[in-house]
Coordinates of C-alpha atoms in Angstrom, one line a residue:
X60 CA -100.3 -140.9 33.3
X61 CA -97.8 -142.1 35.1
X62 CA -98.2 -144.3 38.1
X63 CA -95.7 -145.7 41.2
X64 CA -94.6 -148.9 41.3
X65 CA -95.2 -150.8 44.2
X66 CA -93.5 -153.7 46.0
X67 CA -95.1 -156.6 47.0
X68 CA -93.6 -156.2 50.5
X69 CA -95.0 -152.5 50.5
X70 CA -98.2 -153.0 49.9
X71 CA -98.3 -156.1 52.3
X72 CA -98.2 -153.0 54.7
X73 CA -101.4 -151.1 53.3
X74 CA -104.8 -151.9 54.7
X75 CA -107.8 -153.2 52.7
X76 CA -109.3 -149.4 51.9
X77 CA -105.5 -148.0 50.9
X78 CA -105.2 -151.6 48.6
X79 CA -108.9 -151.0 47.2
X80 CA -107.5 -147.2 45.5
X81 CA -104.3 -147.8 44.2
X82 CA -106.3 -150.6 42.2
X83 CA -108.6 -148.2 41.4
X84 CA -106.0 -146.1 40.4
X85 CA -104.5 -148.6 38.3
X86 CA -108.2 -149.8 36.6
X87 CA -107.7 -153.0 38.3
X88 CA -110.7 -155.1 39.2
X89 CA -109.9 -158.3 40.9
X90 CA -111.9 -161.3 40.4
X91 CA -111.3 -163.5 43.6
X92 CA -112.5 -162.4 47.4
X93 CA -112.3 -158.8 47.6
X94 CA -113.1 -159.4 51.3
X95 CA -108.8 -160.4 51.2
X96 CA -106.4 -157.9 51.3
X97 CA -104.4 -160.5 49.7
X98 CA -106.7 -161.0 46.9
X99 CA -106.0 -156.9 46.1
X100 CA -101.7 -157.3 46.5
X101 CA -101.7 -160.1 44.1
X102 CA -104.1 -158.6 41.7
X103 CA -101.7 -155.1 41.7
X104 CA -98.3 -157.3 41.5
X105 CA -99.6 -158.9 38.0
X106 CA -100.8 -156.0 36.6
X107 CA -97.5 -154.3 37.0
X108 CA -96.0 -157.3 35.4
X109 CA -97.8 -157.2 32.7
X110 CA -97.4 -153.8 31.9
X111 CA -93.3 -154.1 32.5
X112 CA -93.3 -156.9 30.2
X113 CA -94.9 -154.6 27.5
X114 CA -92.3 -152.2 27.8
X115 CA -89.5 -154.8 27.5
X116 CA -91.1 -156.3 24.4
X117 CA -91.6 -152.5 23.0
X118 CA -87.9 -151.6 23.5
X119 CA -86.7 -155.0 22.0
X120 CA -88.9 -154.5 19.1
X121 CA -87.6 -151.2 18.8
X122 CA -83.5 -152.1 18.7
X123 CA -84.5 -154.6 16.1
X124 CA -86.5 -151.9 14.0
X125 CA -83.1 -149.6 14.4
X126 CA -80.8 -152.6 13.6
X127 CA -83.1 -153.1 10.3
X128 CA -82.7 -149.7 9.6
X129 CA -79.0 -149.6 9.7
X130 CA -78.8 -152.5 7.8
X131 CA -80.8 -150.9 4.9
X132 CA -78.8 -148.2 4.8
X133 CA -75.7 -149.7 4.1
X134 CA -77.2 -151.4 1.5
X135 CA -79.0 -148.5 -0.1
X136 CA -75.6 -146.2 0.3
X137 CA -72.7 -148.8 0.8
X138 CA -68.9 -147.5 1.1
X139 CA -67.8 -145.3 -1.1
X140 CA -65.1 -146.8 -4.3
X141 CA -61.4 -146.4 -3.9
X142 CA -60.1 -145.4 -7.1
X143 CA -56.6 -146.3 -8.1
X144 CA -55.2 -145.0 -11.7
X145 CA -53.2 -147.5 -13.1
X146 CA -52.1 -145.2 -16.0
X147 CA -54.0 -142.9 -18.5
X148 CA -55.9 -145.9 -19.9
X149 CA -56.4 -148.3 -17.0
X150 CA -58.4 -147.5 -13.8
X151 CA -59.5 -149.8 -11.1
X152 CA -62.3 -149.5 -8.9
X153 CA -62.3 -151.0 -5.5
X154 CA -64.9 -152.0 -2.6
X155 CA -62.5 -152.5 0.4
X156 CA -60.2 -154.6 -1.1
X157 CA -62.2 -156.1 -3.5
X158 CA -62.1 -155.2 -7.0
X159 CA -65.4 -154.1 -8.0
X160 CA -64.8 -152.5 -12.1
X161 CA -62.3 -151.4 -14.4
X162 CA -62.2 -148.7 -16.9
X163 CA -59.8 -148.7 -20.2
X164 CA -59.3 -147.4 -23.3
X165 CA -60.5 -148.8 -27.0
X166 CA -58.0 -146.8 -29.2
X167 CA -59.8 -149.0 -32.1
X168 CA -63.2 -147.5 -31.5
X169 CA -64.4 -144.6 -33.6
X170 CA -66.3 -143.0 -30.7
X171 CA -66.6 -144.5 -27.6
X172 CA -63.2 -145.2 -26.5
X173 CA -63.5 -145.6 -22.8
X174 CA -65.2 -149.2 -21.7
X175 CA -66.4 -150.6 -18.1
X176 CA -65.0 -154.3 -17.4
X177 CA -66.1 -156.5 -15.3
X178 CA -65.2 -160.2 -15.2
X179 CA -62.8 -159.0 -18.3
X180 CA -66.3 -158.8 -20.5
X181 CA -67.4 -155.3 -21.1
X182 CA -70.4 -154.1 -19.4
X183 CA -70.4 -150.2 -20.6
X184 CA -68.9 -148.1 -22.8
X185 CA -68.7 -144.3 -23.0
X186 CA -67.1 -141.3 -25.6
X187 CA -65.6 -140.0 -21.6
X188 CA -63.9 -141.2 -19.0
X189 CA -66.5 -139.4 -16.2
X190 CA -69.5 -141.3 -17.9
X191 CA -67.8 -144.6 -17.2
X192 CA -66.9 -143.2 -13.7
X193 CA -70.7 -142.3 -13.5
X194 CA -72.3 -145.9 -14.3
X195 CA -70.0 -147.7 -12.2
X196 CA -71.1 -145.8 -8.9
X197 CA -74.6 -145.1 -9.7
X198 CA -74.6 -149.3 -10.4
X199 CA -72.5 -149.7 -7.5
X200 CA -74.8 -147.7 -5.2
X201 CA -78.0 -149.1 -6.3
X202 CA -76.5 -153.0 -6.4
X203 CA -77.2 -153.3 -10.0
X204 CA -73.8 -153.7 -11.3
X205 CA -72.3 -157.1 -11.9
X206 CA -70.8 -159.0 -8.9
X207 CA -67.0 -159.3 -9.7
X208 CA -66.3 -163.0 -9.5
X209 CA -63.1 -163.8 -10.3
X210 CA -60.8 -163.8 -7.2
X211 CA -59.4 -159.8 -7.1
X212 CA -56.5 -158.4 -7.0
X213 CA -56.2 -155.5 -3.9
X214 CA -54.2 -152.3 -5.3
X215 CA -50.6 -153.5 -4.9
X216 CA -47.9 -151.4 -3.8
X217 CA -46.5 -151.2 -7.4
X218 CA -49.6 -150.3 -8.5
X219 CA -49.5 -147.0 -6.4
X220 CA -46.5 -146.7 -7.2
X221 CA -46.8 -146.1 -11.0
X222 CA -49.9 -144.1 -10.2
X223 CA -47.7 -141.6 -8.4
X224 CA -45.3 -141.3 -10.9
X225 CA -47.6 -141.2 -13.7
X226 CA -49.2 -138.3 -12.2
X227 CA -46.3 -136.8 -11.3
X228 CA -44.9 -137.2 -15.3
X229 CA -48.6 -135.4 -16.2
X230 CA -47.4 -132.4 -14.7
X231 CA -44.8 -132.0 -17.0
X232 CA -46.6 -133.5 -20.0
X233 CA -43.8 -136.7 -19.8
X234 CA -44.4 -139.9 -21.1
X235 CA -43.8 -143.0 -19.3
X236 CA -43.0 -146.3 -21.9
X237 CA -41.8 -150.1 -20.9
X238 CA -38.1 -148.9 -20.4
X239 CA -38.0 -145.2 -18.9
X240 CA -39.6 -141.6 -18.7
X241 CA -39.4 -139.8 -22.3
X242 CA -40.1 -136.3 -23.4
X243 CA -40.4 -135.2 -26.8
X244 CA -39.3 -138.7 -27.6
X245 CA -36.1 -138.1 -25.9
X246 CA -35.2 -140.9 -23.1
X247 CA -35.1 -138.7 -19.8
X248 CA -34.4 -141.3 -17.5
X249 CA -36.3 -143.5 -14.8
X250 CA -37.8 -143.1 -11.7
X251 CA -39.2 -145.7 -8.9
X252 CA -39.5 -146.8 -5.2
X253 CA -38.0 -149.4 -3.8
X254 CA -38.4 -150.5 0.0
X255 CA -40.3 -146.7 0.3
X256 CA -37.2 -145.3 -1.1
X257 CA -38.1 -142.9 -4.0
X258 CA -34.8 -143.1 -6.7
X259 CA -34.5 -141.7 -9.5
X260 CA -31.9 -142.4 -12.7
X261 CA -30.6 -140.1 -15.2
X262 CA -30.0 -140.7 -18.4
X263 CA -26.9 -139.3 -19.1
X264 CA -25.5 -140.5 -15.6
X265 CA -26.5 -143.9 -15.4
X266 CA -26.8 -143.8 -11.4
X267 CA -29.3 -144.4 -9.4
X268 CA -29.9 -141.4 -6.7
X269 CA -32.1 -141.5 -3.9
X270 CA -34.8 -138.6 -3.5
X271 CA -37.3 -137.7 -0.4
X272 CA -40.5 -138.0 -2.6
X273 CA -41.6 -138.9 -6.2
X274 CA -42.1 -135.2 -6.9
X275 CA -38.6 -134.8 -6.0
X276 CA -37.6 -138.1 -8.4
X277 CA -39.7 -137.0 -11.1
X278 CA -38.6 -132.9 -11.7
X279 CA -34.8 -134.1 -10.8
X280 CA -35.5 -135.6 -15.1
X281 CA -35.5 -131.7 -15.5
X282 CA -31.9 -131.2 -15.1
X283 CA -29.8 -130.3 -17.6
X284 CA -26.4 -133.0 -17.9
X285 CA -24.9 -133.2 -21.4
X286 CA -21.5 -133.8 -21.8
X287 CA -19.6 -134.0 -24.6
X288 CA -17.1 -137.2 -24.1
X289 CA -15.7 -136.6 -20.5
X290 CA -15.7 -133.0 -20.5
X291 CA -19.0 -131.1 -19.4
X292 CA -20.4 -128.7 -22.1
X293 CA -20.4 -125.4 -19.5
X294 CA -19.3 -124.7 -16.6
X295 CA -19.5 -126.8 -13.0
X296 CA -20.5 -123.6 -11.5
X297 CA -24.3 -124.3 -13.1
X298 CA -23.9 -128.3 -14.0
X299 CA -26.5 -130.3 -13.2
X300 CA -28.8 -127.6 -12.4
X301 CA -32.5 -127.4 -13.1
X302 CA -33.5 -125.4 -16.6
X303 CA -36.0 -123.3 -14.8
X304 CA -33.0 -122.1 -12.7
X305 CA -30.9 -120.8 -15.4
X306 CA -30.5 -117.3 -15.6
X307 CA -30.6 -115.3 -18.8
X308 CA -26.9 -115.4 -19.2
X309 CA -26.4 -119.4 -18.6
X310 CA -29.1 -120.6 -20.2
X311 CA -27.9 -118.1 -23.0
X312 CA -24.0 -120.2 -22.5
X313 CA -25.5 -123.6 -22.3
X314 CA -27.8 -123.2 -25.7
X315 CA -24.0 -121.9 -27.5
X316 CA -22.1 -124.7 -26.0
X317 CA -24.8 -127.2 -27.2
X318 CA -24.5 -125.9 -30.9
X319 CA -21.1 -126.6 -31.0
X320 CA -21.4 -130.0 -29.7
X321 CA -24.2 -130.9 -32.0
X322 CA -22.5 -129.2 -34.8

């Protein structure tokens, strides 16, 4: 049951019978002189102060408990990991900007080629990339993953650029080597990004040309550019058009001219 809160000024205006009724409603029995109105006023004020202090203590305890629950939830469910794909056989896992673990590929092992590394030490090995991914995520979540002690190198812009190029090259089955991008053993050219601008350097032109995106840069490597000395082996009308855009007649003419050059 909720009772009104009385101020000392208001209580002092009440007569003794009224004060006794208020005290009875609150369950108060003063120990001093019950014939004096001041005794009942002081008893009511003291009772109300004790109740208010109890409510404040409960609110403080609840706030502390809520904070503890929030902290525990953060420990149990940490921030999601960020995966940076450096190349097909190298993946790095970050929590914020801190390196947590990495996955590499071991060609020398017979069956379990994928390896989880922490502090340059092997902590887990499996036959698939997904099992290594599951190992890192599970043990990071429950806090049992070894702590990365060495200074972490945050995902650099260069790593991100290489990851974008690698992903696009995979769409076309291209292979990335140290000196450029290859297809079936034939070098197509190079793709890169400088100061936020994507560029492509095709094998035959040797000139760096800017592109709107990594998609356009890698896709432009599909453009045919075959020359015999200083003269093109096919008409300028379809010179430097992507192969997939050539019509049947144009593609046939290109093949015929290429056979003459290679003969």
